[in-house]
XYZ file of C-alpha atoms in Angstrom:
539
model
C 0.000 0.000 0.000
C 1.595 3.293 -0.850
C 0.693 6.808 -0.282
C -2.330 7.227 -2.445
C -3.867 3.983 -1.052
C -3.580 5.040 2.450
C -5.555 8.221 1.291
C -8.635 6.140 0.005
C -8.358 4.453 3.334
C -8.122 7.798 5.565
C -10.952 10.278 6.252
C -11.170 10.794 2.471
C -11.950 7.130 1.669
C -12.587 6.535 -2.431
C -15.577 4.637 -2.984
C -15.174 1.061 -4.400
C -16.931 0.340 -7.753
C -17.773 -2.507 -9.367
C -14.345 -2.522 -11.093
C -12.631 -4.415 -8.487
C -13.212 -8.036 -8.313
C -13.482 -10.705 -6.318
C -9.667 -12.047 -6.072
C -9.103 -8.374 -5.207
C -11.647 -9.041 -2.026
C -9.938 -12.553 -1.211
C -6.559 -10.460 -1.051
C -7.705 -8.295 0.941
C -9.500 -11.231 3.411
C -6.134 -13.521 3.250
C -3.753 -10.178 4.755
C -6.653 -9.784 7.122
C -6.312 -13.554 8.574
C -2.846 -13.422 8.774
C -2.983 -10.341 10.786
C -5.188 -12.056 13.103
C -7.677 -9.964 12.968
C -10.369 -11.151 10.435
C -13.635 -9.060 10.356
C -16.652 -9.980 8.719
C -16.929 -8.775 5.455
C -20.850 -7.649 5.439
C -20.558 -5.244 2.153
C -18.290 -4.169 -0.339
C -17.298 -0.777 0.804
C -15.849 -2.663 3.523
C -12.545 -3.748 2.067
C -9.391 -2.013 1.697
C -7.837 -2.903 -1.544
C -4.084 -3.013 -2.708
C -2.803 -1.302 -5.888
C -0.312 -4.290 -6.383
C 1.921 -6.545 -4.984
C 4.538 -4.366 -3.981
C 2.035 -2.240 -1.930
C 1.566 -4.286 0.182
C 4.337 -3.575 2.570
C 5.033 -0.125 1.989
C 8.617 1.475 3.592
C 8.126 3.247 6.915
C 9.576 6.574 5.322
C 6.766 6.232 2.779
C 4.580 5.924 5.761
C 5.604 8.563 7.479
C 5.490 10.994 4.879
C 2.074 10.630 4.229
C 1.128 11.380 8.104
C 3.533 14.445 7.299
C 2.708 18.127 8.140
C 4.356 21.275 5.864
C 7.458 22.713 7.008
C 6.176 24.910 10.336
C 5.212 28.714 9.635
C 7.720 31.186 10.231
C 8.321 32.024 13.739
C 7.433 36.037 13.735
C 4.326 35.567 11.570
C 2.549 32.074 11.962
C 0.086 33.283 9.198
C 3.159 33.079 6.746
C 5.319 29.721 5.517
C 8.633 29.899 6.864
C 10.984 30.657 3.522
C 14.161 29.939 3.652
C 16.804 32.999 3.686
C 18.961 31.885 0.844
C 15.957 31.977 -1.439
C 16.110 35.775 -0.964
C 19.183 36.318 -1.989
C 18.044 37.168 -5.436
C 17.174 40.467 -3.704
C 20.551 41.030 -3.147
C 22.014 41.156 -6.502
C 19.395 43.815 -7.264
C 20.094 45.848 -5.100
C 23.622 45.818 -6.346
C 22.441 46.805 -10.027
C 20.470 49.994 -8.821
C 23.006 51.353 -6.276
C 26.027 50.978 -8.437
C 24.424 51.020 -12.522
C 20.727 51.830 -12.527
C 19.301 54.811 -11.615
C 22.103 55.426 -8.346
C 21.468 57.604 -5.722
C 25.122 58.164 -5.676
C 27.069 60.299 -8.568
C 30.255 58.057 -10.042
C 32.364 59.696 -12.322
C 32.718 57.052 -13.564
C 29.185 56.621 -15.122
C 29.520 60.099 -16.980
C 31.673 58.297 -19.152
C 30.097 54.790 -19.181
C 27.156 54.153 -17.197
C 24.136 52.062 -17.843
C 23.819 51.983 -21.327
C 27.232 50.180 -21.649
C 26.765 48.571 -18.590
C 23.528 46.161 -20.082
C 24.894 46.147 -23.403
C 28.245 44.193 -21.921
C 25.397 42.138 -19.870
C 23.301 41.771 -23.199
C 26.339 40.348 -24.904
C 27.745 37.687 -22.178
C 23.970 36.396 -21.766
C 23.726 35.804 -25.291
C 27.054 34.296 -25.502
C 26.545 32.146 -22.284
C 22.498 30.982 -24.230
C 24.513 29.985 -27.047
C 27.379 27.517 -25.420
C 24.566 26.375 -23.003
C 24.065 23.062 -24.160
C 28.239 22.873 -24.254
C 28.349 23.591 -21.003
C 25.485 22.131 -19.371
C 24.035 23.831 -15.637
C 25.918 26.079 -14.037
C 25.255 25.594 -10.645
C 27.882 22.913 -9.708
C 30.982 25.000 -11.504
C 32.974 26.647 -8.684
C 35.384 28.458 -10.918
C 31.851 30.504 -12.487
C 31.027 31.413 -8.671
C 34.349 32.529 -7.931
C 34.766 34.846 -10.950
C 31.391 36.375 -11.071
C 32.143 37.653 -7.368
C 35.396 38.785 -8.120
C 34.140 40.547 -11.287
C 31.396 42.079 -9.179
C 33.420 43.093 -6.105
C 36.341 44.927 -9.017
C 33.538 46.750 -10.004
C 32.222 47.874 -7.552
C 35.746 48.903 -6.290
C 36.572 50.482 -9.881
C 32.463 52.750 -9.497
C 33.761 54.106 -5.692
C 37.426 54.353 -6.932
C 36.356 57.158 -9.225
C 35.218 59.296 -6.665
C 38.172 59.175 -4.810
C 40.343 59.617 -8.286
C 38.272 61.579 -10.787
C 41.237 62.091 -12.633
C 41.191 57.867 -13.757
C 37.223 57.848 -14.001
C 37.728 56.999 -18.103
C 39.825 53.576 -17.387
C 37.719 52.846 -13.794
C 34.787 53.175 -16.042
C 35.744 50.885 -18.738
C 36.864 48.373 -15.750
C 33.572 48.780 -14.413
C 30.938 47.968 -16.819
C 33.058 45.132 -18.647
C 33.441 43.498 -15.199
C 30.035 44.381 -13.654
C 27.950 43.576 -16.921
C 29.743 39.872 -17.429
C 29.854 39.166 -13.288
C 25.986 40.338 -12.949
C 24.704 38.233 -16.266
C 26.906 34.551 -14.372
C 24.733 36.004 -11.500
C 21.127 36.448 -13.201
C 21.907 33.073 -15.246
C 22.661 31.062 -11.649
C 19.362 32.495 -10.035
C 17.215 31.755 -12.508
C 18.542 27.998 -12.810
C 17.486 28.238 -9.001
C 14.332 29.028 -9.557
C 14.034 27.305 -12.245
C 13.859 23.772 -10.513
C 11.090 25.339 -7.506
C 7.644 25.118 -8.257
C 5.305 28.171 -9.416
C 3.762 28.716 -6.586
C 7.187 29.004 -4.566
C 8.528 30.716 -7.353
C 6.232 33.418 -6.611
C 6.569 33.061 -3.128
C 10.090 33.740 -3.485
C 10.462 36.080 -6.150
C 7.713 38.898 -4.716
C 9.471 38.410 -1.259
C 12.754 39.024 -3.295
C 11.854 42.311 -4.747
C 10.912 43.372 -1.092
C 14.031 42.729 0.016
C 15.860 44.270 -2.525
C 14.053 47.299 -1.972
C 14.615 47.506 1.704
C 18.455 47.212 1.138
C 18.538 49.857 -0.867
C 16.588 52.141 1.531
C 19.003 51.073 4.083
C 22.117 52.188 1.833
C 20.287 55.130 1.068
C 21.225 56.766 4.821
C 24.864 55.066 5.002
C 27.919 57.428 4.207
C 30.142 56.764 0.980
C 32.492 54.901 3.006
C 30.231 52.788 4.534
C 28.377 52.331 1.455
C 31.047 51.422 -0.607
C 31.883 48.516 2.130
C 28.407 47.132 2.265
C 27.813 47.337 -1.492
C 30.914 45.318 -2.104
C 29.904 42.906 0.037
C 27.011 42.317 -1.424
C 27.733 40.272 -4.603
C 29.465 37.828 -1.710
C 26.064 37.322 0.120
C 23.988 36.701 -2.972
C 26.412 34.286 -4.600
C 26.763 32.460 -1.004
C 23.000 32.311 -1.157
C 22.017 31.063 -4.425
C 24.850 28.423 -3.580
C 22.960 27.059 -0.454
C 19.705 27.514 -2.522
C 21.415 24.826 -4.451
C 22.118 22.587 -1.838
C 18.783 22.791 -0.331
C 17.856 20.946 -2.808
C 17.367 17.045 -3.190
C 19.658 15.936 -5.712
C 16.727 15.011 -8.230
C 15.495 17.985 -8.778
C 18.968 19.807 -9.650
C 19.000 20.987 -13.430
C 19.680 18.144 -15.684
C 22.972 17.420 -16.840
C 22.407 17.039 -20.665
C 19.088 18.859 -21.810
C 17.505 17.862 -24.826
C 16.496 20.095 -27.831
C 13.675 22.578 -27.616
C 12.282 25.127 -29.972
C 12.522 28.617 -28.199
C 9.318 30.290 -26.334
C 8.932 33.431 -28.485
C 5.474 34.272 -27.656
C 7.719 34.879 -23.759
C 10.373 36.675 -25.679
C 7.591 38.766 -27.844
C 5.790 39.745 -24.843
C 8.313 40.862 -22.621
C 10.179 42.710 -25.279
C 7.214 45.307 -26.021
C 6.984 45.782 -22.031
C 10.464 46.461 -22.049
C 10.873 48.826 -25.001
C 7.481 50.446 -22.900
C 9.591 50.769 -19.794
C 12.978 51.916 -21.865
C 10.458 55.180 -23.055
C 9.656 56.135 -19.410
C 12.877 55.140 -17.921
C 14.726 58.498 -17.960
C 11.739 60.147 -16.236
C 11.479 57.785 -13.439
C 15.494 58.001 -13.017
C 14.638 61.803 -11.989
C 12.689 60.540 -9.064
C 13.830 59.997 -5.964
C 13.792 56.331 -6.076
C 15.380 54.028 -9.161
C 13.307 50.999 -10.720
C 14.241 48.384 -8.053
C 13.649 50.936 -5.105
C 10.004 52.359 -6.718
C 6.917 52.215 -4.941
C 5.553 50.921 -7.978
C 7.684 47.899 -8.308
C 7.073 47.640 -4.151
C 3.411 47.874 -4.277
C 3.088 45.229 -7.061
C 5.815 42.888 -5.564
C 3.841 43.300 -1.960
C 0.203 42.089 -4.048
C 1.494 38.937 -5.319
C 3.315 37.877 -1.968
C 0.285 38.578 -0.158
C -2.079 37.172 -2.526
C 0.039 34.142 -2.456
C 0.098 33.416 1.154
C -3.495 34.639 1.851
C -4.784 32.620 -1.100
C -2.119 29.684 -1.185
C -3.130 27.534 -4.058
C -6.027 29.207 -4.877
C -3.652 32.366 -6.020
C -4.804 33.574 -9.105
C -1.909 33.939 -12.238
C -4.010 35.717 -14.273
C -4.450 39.058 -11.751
C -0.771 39.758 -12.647
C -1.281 40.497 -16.269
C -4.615 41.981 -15.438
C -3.005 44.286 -13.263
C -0.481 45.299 -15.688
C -2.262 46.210 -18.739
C -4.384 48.658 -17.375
C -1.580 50.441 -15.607
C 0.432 50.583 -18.574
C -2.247 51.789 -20.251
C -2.856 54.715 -17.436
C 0.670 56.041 -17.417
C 0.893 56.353 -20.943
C -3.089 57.933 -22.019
C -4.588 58.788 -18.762
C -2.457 59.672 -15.921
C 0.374 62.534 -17.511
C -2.458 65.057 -18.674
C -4.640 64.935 -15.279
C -3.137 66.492 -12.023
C 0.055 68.363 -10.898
C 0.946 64.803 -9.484
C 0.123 63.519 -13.266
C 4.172 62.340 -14.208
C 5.099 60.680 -10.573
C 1.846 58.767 -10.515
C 2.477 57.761 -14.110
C 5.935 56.675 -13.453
C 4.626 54.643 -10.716
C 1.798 52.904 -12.614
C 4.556 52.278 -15.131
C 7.177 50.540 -12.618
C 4.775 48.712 -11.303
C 2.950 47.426 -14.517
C 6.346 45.865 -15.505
C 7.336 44.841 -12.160
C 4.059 42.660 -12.887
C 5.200 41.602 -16.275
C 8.199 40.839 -14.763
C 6.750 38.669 -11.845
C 4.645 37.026 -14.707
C 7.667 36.387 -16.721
C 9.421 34.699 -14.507
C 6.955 32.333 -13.403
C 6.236 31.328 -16.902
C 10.381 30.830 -17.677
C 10.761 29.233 -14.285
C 7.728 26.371 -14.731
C 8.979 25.886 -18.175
C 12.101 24.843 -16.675
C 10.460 23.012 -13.526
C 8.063 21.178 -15.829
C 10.465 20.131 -18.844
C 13.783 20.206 -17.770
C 14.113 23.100 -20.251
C 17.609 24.663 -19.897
C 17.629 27.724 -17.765
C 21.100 29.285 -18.708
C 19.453 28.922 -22.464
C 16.205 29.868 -21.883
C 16.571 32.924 -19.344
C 19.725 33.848 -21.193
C 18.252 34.877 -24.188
C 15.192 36.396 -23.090
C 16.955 38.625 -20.490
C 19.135 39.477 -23.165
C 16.495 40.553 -25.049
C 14.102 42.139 -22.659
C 17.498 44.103 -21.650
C 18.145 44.920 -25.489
C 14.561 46.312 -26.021
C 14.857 48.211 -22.548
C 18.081 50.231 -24.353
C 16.237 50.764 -27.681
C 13.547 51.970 -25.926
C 15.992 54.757 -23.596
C 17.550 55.457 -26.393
C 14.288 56.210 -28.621
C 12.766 58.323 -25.866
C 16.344 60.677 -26.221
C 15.997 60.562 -30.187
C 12.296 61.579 -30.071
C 13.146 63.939 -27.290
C 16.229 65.674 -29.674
C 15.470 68.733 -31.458
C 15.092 67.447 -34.962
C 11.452 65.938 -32.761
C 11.060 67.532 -29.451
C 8.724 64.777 -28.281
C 8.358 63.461 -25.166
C 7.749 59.499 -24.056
C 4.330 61.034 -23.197
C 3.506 62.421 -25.764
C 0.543 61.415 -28.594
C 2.384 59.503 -31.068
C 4.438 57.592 -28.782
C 1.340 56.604 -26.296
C 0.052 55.466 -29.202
C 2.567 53.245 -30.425
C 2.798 51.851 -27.303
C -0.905 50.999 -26.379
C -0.797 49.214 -29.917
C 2.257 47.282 -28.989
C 0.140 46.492 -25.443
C -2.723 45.789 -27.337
C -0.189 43.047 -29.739
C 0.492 41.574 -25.978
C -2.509 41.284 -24.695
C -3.761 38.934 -27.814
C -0.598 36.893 -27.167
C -1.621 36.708 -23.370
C -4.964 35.458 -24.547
C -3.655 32.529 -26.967
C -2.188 31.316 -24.077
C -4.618 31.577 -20.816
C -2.983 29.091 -18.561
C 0.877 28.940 -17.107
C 0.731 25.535 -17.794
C 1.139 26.379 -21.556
C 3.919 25.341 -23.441
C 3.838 28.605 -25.350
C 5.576 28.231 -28.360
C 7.763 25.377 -27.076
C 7.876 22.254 -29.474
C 10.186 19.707 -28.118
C 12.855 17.939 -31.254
C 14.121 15.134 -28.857
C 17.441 13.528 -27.396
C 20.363 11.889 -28.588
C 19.760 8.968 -26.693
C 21.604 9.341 -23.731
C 20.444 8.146 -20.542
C 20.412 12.022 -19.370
C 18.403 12.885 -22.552
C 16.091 10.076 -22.273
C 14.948 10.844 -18.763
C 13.915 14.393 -19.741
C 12.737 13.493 -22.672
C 10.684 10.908 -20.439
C 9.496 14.416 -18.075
C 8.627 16.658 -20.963
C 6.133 13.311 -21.946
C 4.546 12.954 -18.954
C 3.787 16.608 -18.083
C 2.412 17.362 -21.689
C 0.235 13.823 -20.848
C -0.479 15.378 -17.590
C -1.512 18.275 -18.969
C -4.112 16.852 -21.446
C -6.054 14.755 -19.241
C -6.367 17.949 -17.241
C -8.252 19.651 -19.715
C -10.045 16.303 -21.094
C -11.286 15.887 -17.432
C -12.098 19.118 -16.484
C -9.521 19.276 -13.609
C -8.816 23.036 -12.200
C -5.444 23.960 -12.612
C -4.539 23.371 -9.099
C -5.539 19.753 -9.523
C -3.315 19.921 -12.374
C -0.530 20.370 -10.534
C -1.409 18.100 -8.118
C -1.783 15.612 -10.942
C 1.631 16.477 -12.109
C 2.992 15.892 -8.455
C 1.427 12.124 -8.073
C 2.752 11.423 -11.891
C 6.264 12.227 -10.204
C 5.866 9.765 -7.145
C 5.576 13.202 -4.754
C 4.576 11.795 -1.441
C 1.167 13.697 -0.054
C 3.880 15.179 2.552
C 5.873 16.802 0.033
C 2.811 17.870 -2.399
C 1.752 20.010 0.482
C 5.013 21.308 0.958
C 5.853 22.417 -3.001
C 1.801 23.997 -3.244
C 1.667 25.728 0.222
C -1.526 24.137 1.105
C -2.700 23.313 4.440
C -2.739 19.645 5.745
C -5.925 17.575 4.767
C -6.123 19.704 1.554
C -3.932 17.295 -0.615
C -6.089 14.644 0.238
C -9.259 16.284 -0.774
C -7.248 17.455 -4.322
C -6.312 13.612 -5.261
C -9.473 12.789 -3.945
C -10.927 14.889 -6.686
C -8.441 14.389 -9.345
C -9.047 10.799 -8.455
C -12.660 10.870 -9.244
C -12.471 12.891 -12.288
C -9.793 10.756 -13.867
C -11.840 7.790 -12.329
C -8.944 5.692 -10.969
C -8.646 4.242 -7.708
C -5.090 3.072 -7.370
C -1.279 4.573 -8.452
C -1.143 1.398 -10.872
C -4.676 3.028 -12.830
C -3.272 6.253 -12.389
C -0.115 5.360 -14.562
C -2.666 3.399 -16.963
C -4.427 6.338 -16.962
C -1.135 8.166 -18.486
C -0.439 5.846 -20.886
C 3.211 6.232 -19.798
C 6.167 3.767 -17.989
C 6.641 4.065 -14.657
């Protein structure tokens, strides 16, 4: 008896149906009179039935994961899951970006001669590079050497950005150092974080990511009051903390859900790319604006505000959380800052910049998750996958700052609010919203086709997971099952213990149960041996 028996034997029993047969019964009599402890068998619904022979005696870790409770809420707030620290780290690193490259509170020198513009492009370049040798290479996350030089890269820069305060005189070669280092270093970084999150589920994704964005933000309020001294210490520290931290992240992990070795071919996701490109270019338009704000893009209240919703809504709402309020969130507001907002109000420009930080802070959050379950659900490859799209979304943020100055320049003297550009860039939204709408759920594949393995054991196996989650994934819609019982589905196709599907969806205990219950009575199977039937796939 395994773990899904034991739940049609629990307080959320299965009903038997006329499927099972007798010699099922007269199994289920014989381990009764061996047990000593026969009981009269006065009706069918009676009998406890075993999947199969090897149920029969299942492993007392099996056992006792079923009876198991989610990790213990955090100690300060027991309305919140505890999350583990080193999940946050991804906070850190942006933090970094804004203090030293984007939108600083603090004048370099150094960035008068090369400051964020050169800084992405060098990032643009080494993610691209680092997409292209990604099936060469393989993950990243167990290659020391790629730790040790992003944080030396990082920590240079950072010296090389402070150093040209101090020597004003050098500010053209300590700017050159700067951006070469900091823009290679911070892409290794982004690429290592994202093959993190990459192997979590969506919900913890979210969970994480929201709660990372917080974080970030409070750093950099925190920096905010420190003298240059100081701040130059604790910003060069920095890249330390989040590469320790995405290395424990690692290591948190159980060893079969670390990214796969050898992925197999995919067809890239452009309907991702597509999307998050016209938000970007959006956000490049408005970007010089919001830089003349107090607060930079990582810092906004926007981008706080938004990143605040989504953790909220996912801890109040656990897996009932709603995907779909993040995109509906962010069209309107993009909409607003560009139409509405800038012609109504002396407060008209900071409450557009603000609708605009935070309607891509919610195309970001969305992004993210989409990227991330691709990953978690098909062993995509994360340094290929995120590589190229943040190269892309950074590309289309620098066309867009650099066609707000051209539009801007004399020869137009518009503005990134004015008529023609808010109209180019509600009919770009309008372009994303239909591609939002071909693809409703973030189970979607969209715009992945899979070409297959070489025939490696490491190929074969993902190959083996892409299979069974697209399978999953159509007898979810052929059965009607909600797309929490979807993932649940997904979960019990991957031999996830009821203990750990609690964990991975934040749901209370008892509430697995009742979601195999259903997704057991939908699919109408009463046993893990129908359930793989069901699937049509080896175990």
């Amino acid at each position: 008896m395994n773990e899904l028996e034991t739940i049609e034997e629990g307080p959320f029993r299965m009903r038997e149906t006329p499927s099972h047969t007798a010699g099922d019964e007269a199994v289920a009599s014989a381990r009764a009179a061996s047990a000593g402890a026969a009981k009269s068998a006065s009706s069918a619904g009676s009998a406890k039935l075993p999947a199969s022979a090897e149920d029969r005696d299942p492993a007392p870790e099996a056992r006792r994961d079923v009876g198991e409770r989610p990790k213990p809420p955090g100690p300060l707030f027991p309305w919140m899951p505890a999350i583990p620290l080193a999940f946050l780290g991804l906070g850190v690193y942006r933090a970094w970006i804004e203090i030293v490259f984007v939108g600083s509170f603090v004048s370099f020198p150094a960035a008068d001669v090369a400051g964020h513009d050169a800084f992405d492009l060098v990032m643009i370049a080494t993610m691209l590079v680092c997409a292209a040798l990604a099936k060469r290479t393989g993950p990243y996350f167990s290659r020391t050497p790629l730790y040790v030089c992003a944080g030396v890269a990082l920590v240079a820069s950072t010296c090389c950005m402070f150093a040209s305060i101090a020597v004003p005189a050098g500010a053209d070669v300590l700017a050159v150092a700067a951006v070469t280092l900091g823009g290679a270093g911070i892409a290794v970084v982004i690429l290592l974080w994202s093959e993190l999150y990459g192997c979590l589920n969506p919900f913890r994704v979210a969970l994480y990511y929201s709660a990372s964005m917080i974080v970030a933000a409070m750093i950099i309020y925190v920096c905010r009051g420190l003298s240059v001294e100081w701040l130059g210490i604790a910003v060069a520290v920095l890249p330390v903390v989040t590469l320790a931290a995405v290395a424990a992240g690692f290591r948190a992990l159980p060893p079969d859900e670390l990214p796969a070795a050898h992925p197999v071919k995919f067809s890239f996701p452009w309907k991702i790319v597509l999307l998050m490109a016209i938000y970007a270019f959006a956000y490049g338009l408005k970007e010089s604006s919001m830089y003349q704000s107090t607060f930079g893009p990582h810092s906004a209240f926007g981008t706080l505000a938004v990143a605040a919703i989504v953790f909220v809504g996912v801890i109040a709402r656990g897996g009932k959380f709603d995907f779909g309020i993040v995109y509906r969130i962010a069209l309107p507001l993009m909409v607003a800052a560009f139409l509405i907002i800038p012609n109504v109000g002396a407060f008209g420009q900071a409450v557009s910049d603000f609708c605009t930080s935070a309607s891509y802070t919610a195309f970001s959050i969305l992004i993210m998750l989409i990227m991330a379950n691709l990953c978690y659900r098909y062993g995509m490859s994360a340094v290929w996958l995120f590589g190229i799209e943040r190269g892309v979304r950074a590309l289309f943020t620098v066309l867009g700052r650099q066609t707000e100055a051209l539009l801007g320049s004399p020869e137009f003297g518009l503005a990134g609010s004015d008529a023609m550009v808010s109209g180019l860039v509600i009919v770009m939204v309008v372009a994303a919203t239909m591609i939002l709408f071909s693809e409703r759920e973030l189970s979607s594949r969209w715009g992945v086709a899979f070409f297959g393995g070489d025939g490696t054991p490491a190929n074969t196996a993902v190959v083996k997971r892409q299979e069974l989650a697209s399978r999953c994934s159509e007898l979810a819609k052929q059965h009607g099952l909600s797309p929490r019982e979807e993932e649940v589905l997904l979960l019990l196709a991957q031999h996830k213990t009821v203990g750990s599907i609690e964990r991975e969806l934040f749901i209370a205990n008892g509430t697995a149960k009742t979601h195999i219950r259903h997704v057991y009575r939908k699919l109408d199977v009463h046993s893990r041996d129908e359930l793989v039937e069901k699937l049509g796939l080896f175990e």
